[in-house]
Coordinates of C-alpha atoms and ligand atoms in Angstrom, one line a residue:
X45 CA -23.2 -27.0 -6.9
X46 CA -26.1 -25.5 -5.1
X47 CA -25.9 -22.6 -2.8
X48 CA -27.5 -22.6 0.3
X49 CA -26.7 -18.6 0.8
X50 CA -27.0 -16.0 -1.5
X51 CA -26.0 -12.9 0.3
X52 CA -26.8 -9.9 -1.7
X53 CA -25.8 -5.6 -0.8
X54 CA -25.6 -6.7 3.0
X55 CA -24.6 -3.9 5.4
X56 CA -24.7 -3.1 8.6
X57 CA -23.8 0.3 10.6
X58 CA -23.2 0.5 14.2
X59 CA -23.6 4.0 15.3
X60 CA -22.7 6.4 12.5
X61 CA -20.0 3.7 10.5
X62 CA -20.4 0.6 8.7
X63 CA -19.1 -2.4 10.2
X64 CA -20.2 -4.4 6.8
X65 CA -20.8 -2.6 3.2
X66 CA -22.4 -3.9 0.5
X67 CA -22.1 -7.7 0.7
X68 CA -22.4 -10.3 -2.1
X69 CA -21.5 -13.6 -2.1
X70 CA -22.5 -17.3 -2.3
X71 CA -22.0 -20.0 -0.2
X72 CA -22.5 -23.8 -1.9
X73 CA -24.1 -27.1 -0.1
X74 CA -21.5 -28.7 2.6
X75 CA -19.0 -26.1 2.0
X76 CA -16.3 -25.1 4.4
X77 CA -16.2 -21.4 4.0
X78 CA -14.0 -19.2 5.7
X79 CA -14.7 -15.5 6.8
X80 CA -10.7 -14.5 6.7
X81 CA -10.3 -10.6 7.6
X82 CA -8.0 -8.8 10.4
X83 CA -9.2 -7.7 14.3
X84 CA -12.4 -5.4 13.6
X85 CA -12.7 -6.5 9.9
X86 CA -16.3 -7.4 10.4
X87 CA -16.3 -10.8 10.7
X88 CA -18.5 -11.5 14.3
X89 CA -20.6 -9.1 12.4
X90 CA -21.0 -11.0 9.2
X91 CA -22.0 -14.3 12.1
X92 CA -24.1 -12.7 13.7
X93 CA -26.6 -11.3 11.1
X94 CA -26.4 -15.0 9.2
X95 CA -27.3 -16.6 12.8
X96 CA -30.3 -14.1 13.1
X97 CA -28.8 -12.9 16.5
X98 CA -28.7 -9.2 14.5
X99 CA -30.8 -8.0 11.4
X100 CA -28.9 -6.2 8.5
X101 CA -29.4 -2.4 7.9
X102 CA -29.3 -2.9 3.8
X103 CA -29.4 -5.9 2.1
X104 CA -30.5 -9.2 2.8
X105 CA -29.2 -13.1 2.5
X106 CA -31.6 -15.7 1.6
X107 CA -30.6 -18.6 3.5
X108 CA -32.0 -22.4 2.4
X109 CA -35.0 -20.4 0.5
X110 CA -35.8 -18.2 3.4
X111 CA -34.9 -14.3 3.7
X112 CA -32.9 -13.2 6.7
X113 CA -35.0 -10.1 6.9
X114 CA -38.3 -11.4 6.6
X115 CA -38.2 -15.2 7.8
X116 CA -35.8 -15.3 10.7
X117 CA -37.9 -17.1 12.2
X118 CA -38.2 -20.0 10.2
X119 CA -34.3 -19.6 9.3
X120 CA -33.9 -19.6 13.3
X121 CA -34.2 -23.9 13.8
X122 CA -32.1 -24.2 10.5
X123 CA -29.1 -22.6 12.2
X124 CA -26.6 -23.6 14.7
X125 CA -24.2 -21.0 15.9
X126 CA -20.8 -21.4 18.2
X127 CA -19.9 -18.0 19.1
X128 CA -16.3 -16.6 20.3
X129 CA -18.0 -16.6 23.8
X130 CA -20.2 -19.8 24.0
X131 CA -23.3 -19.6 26.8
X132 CA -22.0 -22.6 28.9
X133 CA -23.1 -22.7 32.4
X134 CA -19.8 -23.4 34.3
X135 CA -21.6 -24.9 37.4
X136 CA -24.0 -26.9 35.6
X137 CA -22.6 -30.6 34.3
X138 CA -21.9 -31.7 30.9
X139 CA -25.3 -33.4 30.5
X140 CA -27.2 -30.7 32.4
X141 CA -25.7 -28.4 30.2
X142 CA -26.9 -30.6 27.3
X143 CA -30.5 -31.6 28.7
X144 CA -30.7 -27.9 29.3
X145 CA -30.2 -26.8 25.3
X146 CA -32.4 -29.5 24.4
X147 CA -35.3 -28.6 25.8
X148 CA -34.9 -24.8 24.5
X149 CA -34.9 -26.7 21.1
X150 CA -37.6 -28.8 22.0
X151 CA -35.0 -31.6 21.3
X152 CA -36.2 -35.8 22.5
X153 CA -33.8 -36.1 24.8
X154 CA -33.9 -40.0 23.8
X155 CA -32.4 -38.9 20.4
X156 CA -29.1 -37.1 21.9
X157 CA -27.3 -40.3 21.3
X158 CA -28.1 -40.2 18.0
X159 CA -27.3 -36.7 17.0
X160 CA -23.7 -36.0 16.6
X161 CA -22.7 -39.2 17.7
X162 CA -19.7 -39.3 17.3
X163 CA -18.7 -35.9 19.3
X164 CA -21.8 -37.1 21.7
X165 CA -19.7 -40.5 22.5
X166 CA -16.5 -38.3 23.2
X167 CA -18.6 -36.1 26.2
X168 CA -20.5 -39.3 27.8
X169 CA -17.3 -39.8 29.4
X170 CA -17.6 -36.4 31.3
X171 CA -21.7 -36.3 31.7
X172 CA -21.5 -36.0 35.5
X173 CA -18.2 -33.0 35.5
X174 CA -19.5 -29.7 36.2
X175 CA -18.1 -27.9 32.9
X176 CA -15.9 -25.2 35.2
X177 CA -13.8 -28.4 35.8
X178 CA -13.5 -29.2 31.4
X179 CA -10.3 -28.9 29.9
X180 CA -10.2 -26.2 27.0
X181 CA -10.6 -28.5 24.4
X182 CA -13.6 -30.5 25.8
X183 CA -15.3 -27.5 27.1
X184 CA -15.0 -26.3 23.6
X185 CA -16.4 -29.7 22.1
X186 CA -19.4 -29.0 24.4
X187 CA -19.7 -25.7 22.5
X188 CA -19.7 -27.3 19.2
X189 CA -22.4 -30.3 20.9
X190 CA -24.4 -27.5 21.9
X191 CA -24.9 -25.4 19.1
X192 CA -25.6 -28.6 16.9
X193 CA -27.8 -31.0 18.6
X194 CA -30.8 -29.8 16.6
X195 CA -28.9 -31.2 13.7
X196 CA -28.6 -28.0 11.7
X197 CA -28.2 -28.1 8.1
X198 CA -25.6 -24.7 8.9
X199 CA -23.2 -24.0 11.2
X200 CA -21.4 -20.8 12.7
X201 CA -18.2 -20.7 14.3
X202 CA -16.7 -17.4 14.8
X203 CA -13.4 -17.8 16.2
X204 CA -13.7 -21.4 17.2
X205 CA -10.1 -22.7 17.9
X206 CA -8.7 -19.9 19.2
X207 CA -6.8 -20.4 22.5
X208 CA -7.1 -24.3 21.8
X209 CA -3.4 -26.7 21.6
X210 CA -2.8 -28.0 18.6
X211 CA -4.2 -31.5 19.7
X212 CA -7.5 -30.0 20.2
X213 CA -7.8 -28.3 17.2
X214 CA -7.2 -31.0 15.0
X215 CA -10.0 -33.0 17.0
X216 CA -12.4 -29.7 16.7
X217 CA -11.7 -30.0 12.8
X218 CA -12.2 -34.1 12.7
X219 CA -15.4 -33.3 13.9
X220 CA -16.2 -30.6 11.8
X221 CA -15.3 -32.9 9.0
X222 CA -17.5 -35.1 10.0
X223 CA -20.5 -32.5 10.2
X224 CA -19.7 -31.6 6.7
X225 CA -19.3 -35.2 5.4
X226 CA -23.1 -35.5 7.2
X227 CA -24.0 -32.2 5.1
X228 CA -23.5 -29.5 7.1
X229 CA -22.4 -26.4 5.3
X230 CA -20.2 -24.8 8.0
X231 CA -18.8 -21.1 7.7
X232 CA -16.1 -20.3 9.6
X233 CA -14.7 -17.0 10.7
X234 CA -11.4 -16.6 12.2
X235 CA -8.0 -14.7 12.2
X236 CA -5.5 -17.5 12.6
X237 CA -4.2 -17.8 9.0
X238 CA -3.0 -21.4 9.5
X239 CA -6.6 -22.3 9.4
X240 CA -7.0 -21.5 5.3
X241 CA -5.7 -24.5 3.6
X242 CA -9.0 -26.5 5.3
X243 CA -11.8 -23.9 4.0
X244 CA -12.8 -25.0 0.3
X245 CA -13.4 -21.4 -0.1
X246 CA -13.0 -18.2 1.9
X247 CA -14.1 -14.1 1.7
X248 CA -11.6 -11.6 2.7
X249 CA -12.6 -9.0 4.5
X250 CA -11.1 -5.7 5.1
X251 CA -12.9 -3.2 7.2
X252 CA -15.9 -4.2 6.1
X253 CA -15.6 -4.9 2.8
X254 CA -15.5 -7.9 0.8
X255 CA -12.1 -8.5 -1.0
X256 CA -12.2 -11.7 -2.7
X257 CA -14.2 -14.5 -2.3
X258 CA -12.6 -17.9 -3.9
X259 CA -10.5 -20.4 -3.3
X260 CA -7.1 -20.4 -0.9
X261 CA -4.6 -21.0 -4.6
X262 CA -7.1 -18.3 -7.2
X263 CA -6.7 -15.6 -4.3
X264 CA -3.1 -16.2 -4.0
X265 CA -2.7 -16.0 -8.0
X266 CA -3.5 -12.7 -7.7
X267 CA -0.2 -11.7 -5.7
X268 CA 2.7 -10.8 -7.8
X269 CA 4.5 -14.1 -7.8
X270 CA 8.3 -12.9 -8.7
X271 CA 7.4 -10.2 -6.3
X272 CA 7.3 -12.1 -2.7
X273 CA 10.9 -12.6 -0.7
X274 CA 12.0 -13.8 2.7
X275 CA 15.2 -12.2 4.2
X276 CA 17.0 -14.0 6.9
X277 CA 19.3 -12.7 9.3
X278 CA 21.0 -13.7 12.4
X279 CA 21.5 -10.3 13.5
X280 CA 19.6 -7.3 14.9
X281 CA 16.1 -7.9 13.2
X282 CA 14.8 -4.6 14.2
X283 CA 17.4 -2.7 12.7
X284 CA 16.9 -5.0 9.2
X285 CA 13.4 -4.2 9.6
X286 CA 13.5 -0.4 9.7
X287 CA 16.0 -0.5 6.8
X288 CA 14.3 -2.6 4.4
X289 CA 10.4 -0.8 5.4
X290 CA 12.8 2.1 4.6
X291 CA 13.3 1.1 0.5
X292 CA 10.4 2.8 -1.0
X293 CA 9.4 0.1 -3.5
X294 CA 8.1 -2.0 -0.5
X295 CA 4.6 -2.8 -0.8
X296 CA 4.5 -5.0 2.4
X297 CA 7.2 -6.1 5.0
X298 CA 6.3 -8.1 8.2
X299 CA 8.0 -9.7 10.4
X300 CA 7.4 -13.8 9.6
X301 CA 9.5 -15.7 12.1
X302 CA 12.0 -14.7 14.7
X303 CA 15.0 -14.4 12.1
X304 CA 12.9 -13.9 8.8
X305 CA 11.4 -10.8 7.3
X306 CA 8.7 -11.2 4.6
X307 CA 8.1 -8.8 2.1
X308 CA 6.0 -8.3 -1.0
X309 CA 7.8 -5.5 -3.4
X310 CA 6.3 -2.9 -5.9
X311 CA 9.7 -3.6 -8.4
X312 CA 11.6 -5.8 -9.3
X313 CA 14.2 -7.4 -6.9
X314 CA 17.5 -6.1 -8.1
X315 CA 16.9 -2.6 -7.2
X316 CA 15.7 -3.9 -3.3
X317 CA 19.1 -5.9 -3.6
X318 CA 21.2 -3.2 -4.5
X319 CA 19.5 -0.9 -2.0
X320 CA 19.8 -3.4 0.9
X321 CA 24.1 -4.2 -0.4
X322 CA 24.2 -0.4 0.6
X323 CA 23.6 -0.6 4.0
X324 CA 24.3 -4.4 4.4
X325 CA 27.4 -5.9 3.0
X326 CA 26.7 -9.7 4.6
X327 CA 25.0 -11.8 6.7
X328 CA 21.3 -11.7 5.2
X329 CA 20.1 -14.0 3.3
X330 CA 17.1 -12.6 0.7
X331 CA 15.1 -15.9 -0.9
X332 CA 12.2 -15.6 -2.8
X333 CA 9.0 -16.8 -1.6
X334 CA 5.5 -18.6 -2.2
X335 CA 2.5 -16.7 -2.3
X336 CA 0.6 -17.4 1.5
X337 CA -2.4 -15.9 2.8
X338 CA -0.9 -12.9 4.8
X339 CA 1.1 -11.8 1.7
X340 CA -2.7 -11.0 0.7
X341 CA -4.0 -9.2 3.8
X342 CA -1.1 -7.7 4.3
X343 CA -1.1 -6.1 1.0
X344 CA -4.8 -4.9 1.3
Ligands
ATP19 N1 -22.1 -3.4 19.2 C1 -21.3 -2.5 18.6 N2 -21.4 -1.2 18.7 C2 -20.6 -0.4 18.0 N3 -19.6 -0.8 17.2 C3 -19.4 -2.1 17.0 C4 -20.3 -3.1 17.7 N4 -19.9 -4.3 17.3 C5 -18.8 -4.2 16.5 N5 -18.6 -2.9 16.3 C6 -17.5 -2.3 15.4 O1 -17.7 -2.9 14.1 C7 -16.5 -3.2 13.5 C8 -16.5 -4.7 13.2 O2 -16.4 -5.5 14.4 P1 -16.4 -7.0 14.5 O3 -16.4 -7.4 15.9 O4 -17.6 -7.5 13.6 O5 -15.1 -7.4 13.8 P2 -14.2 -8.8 13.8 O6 -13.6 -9.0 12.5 O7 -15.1 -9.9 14.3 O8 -13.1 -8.5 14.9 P3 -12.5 -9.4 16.0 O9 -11.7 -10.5 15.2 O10 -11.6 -8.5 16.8 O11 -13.6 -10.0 16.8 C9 -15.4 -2.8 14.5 O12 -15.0 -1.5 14.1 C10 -16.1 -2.8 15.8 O13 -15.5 -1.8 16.7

């Protein structure tokens, strides 16, 4: 498989720190790739510098032959970008919205039809609504129209389905399957770990640094399997939870769902169990676990 971006030492400081240090990785032809990394890891960062909007401080990528640092310009038409904040004018239509990105891309506006058809067919239907008046979901598959209808051969979404319903989501990722079935590579960044399983390979990064880069299954091999358990309790979570964060062969312990604790442990389970039957006689319920993705960032 080819890469169409080879990012190599990439860095970037704002003010004194680094926001990004020391970069390298590669992302392949029509790939899904996911920038994975907590609040403030770097990620918008990372999006901005690959969409040109910022230039690196060390480093460089070469994107589709061209370097980032040297040949943004020609790199610039090659891009399409959907920020966390997309530039929609509210009191402008759907189509005005539309007519107005084309012509900055010196776009025929006889060819709109044509270009991302599909998602273009699911807008006509709202041409004349000024976009204030768009539901989340639509306004947001304006975003994606928008930052596409120069037909890029790469896209950028940084924190794309946030704040969107379930049904909208799965119609933002329809259509981003479609992009990438057209061959679009698309790199997506985000922080909403149910998003994984659809990347065919993500980076982690943690404050700045890059992790891992692979797929979702080789970076969960490299959690301790026998390690991982879930403890359920119908009873006064928060007290369960400053008991077991209290054994000190915890590694990590979070709270999963209303009733569950997860945890990821340094030893073996038999001493957490006989630390947890001292304080704890019944009631909770301690299973193991598979391996997910915050089990990983968790344990960074
Ligand atoms: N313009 C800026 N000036 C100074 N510091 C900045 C600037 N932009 C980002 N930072 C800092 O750089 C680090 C990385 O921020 P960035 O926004 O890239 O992270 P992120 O992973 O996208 O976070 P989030 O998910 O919260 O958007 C943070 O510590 C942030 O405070």
């Amino acid at each position: 498989m080819s890469n169409v971006i080879d990012i190599v030492n990439l860095g970037k400081r704002h003010r004194r720190s680094f926001a990004l240090s020391d970069l390298n990785f590669q992302i392949n032809r029509s790939e899904i790739f996911g920038i994975v990394g907590a609040d403030g890891s770097g990620k918008t960062t990372l999006c901005r510098i690959l969409s040109t909007l910022d230039k690196p401080d060390t480093g460089d990528a070469v994107i589709l032959g061209y370097s980032l640092k040297n040949q943004f310009q020609q790199l610039r038409p090659l891009i399409g970008y959907l920020p966390e904040k997309p530039a929609i004018y509210n009191e402008l239509t759907v189509i005005e919205n539309i007519y107005l990105v084309a012509d900055l891309r010196k776009v025929d506006k006889q060819t709109l039809p044509n270009r991302n058809s599909e998602l273009y067919k699911q807008l006509k239907e709202f041409a004349s609504l000024p976009a204030q008046e768009l539901s989340g979901g639509t306004k947001q598959k304006l975003a994606l129209y928008l930052s596409t209808l120069h037909n890029p051969p790469i896209l950028l979404l940084d924190e794309a389905t946030t704040g969107l319903d379930i049904i909208s989501r799965d119609d933002l990722w329809n259509n981003l399957s479609e992009l990438q079935a057209s061959g679009t590579t698309i790199i997506y960044a985000g922080s909403d770990f149910e998003e994984v399983e659809r990347f065919s390979r993500l980076a982690v990064l943690n404050k700045g640094k890059m992790q891992i880069v692979g797929t979702l299954p080789e970076i969960l091999t490299t959690l301790p399997d026998n390690r991982i358990f879930t403890i359920e309790s119908s009873e006064n979570i928060p007290e369960l939870f400053r008991i077991v964060k209290g054994f000190p062969g915890i590694s990590t312990c979070y709270l999963w769902k209303e009733n569950t604790i997860r945890i990821v442990l340094k030893c073996g389970v038999e001493k957490f169990n006989a630390y947890l039957y001292d304080f704890l006689k019944e009631g909770v319920v301690v299973s193991k676990a598979t391996p997910c993705i915050e089990d990983f960032l968790l344990t960074l």
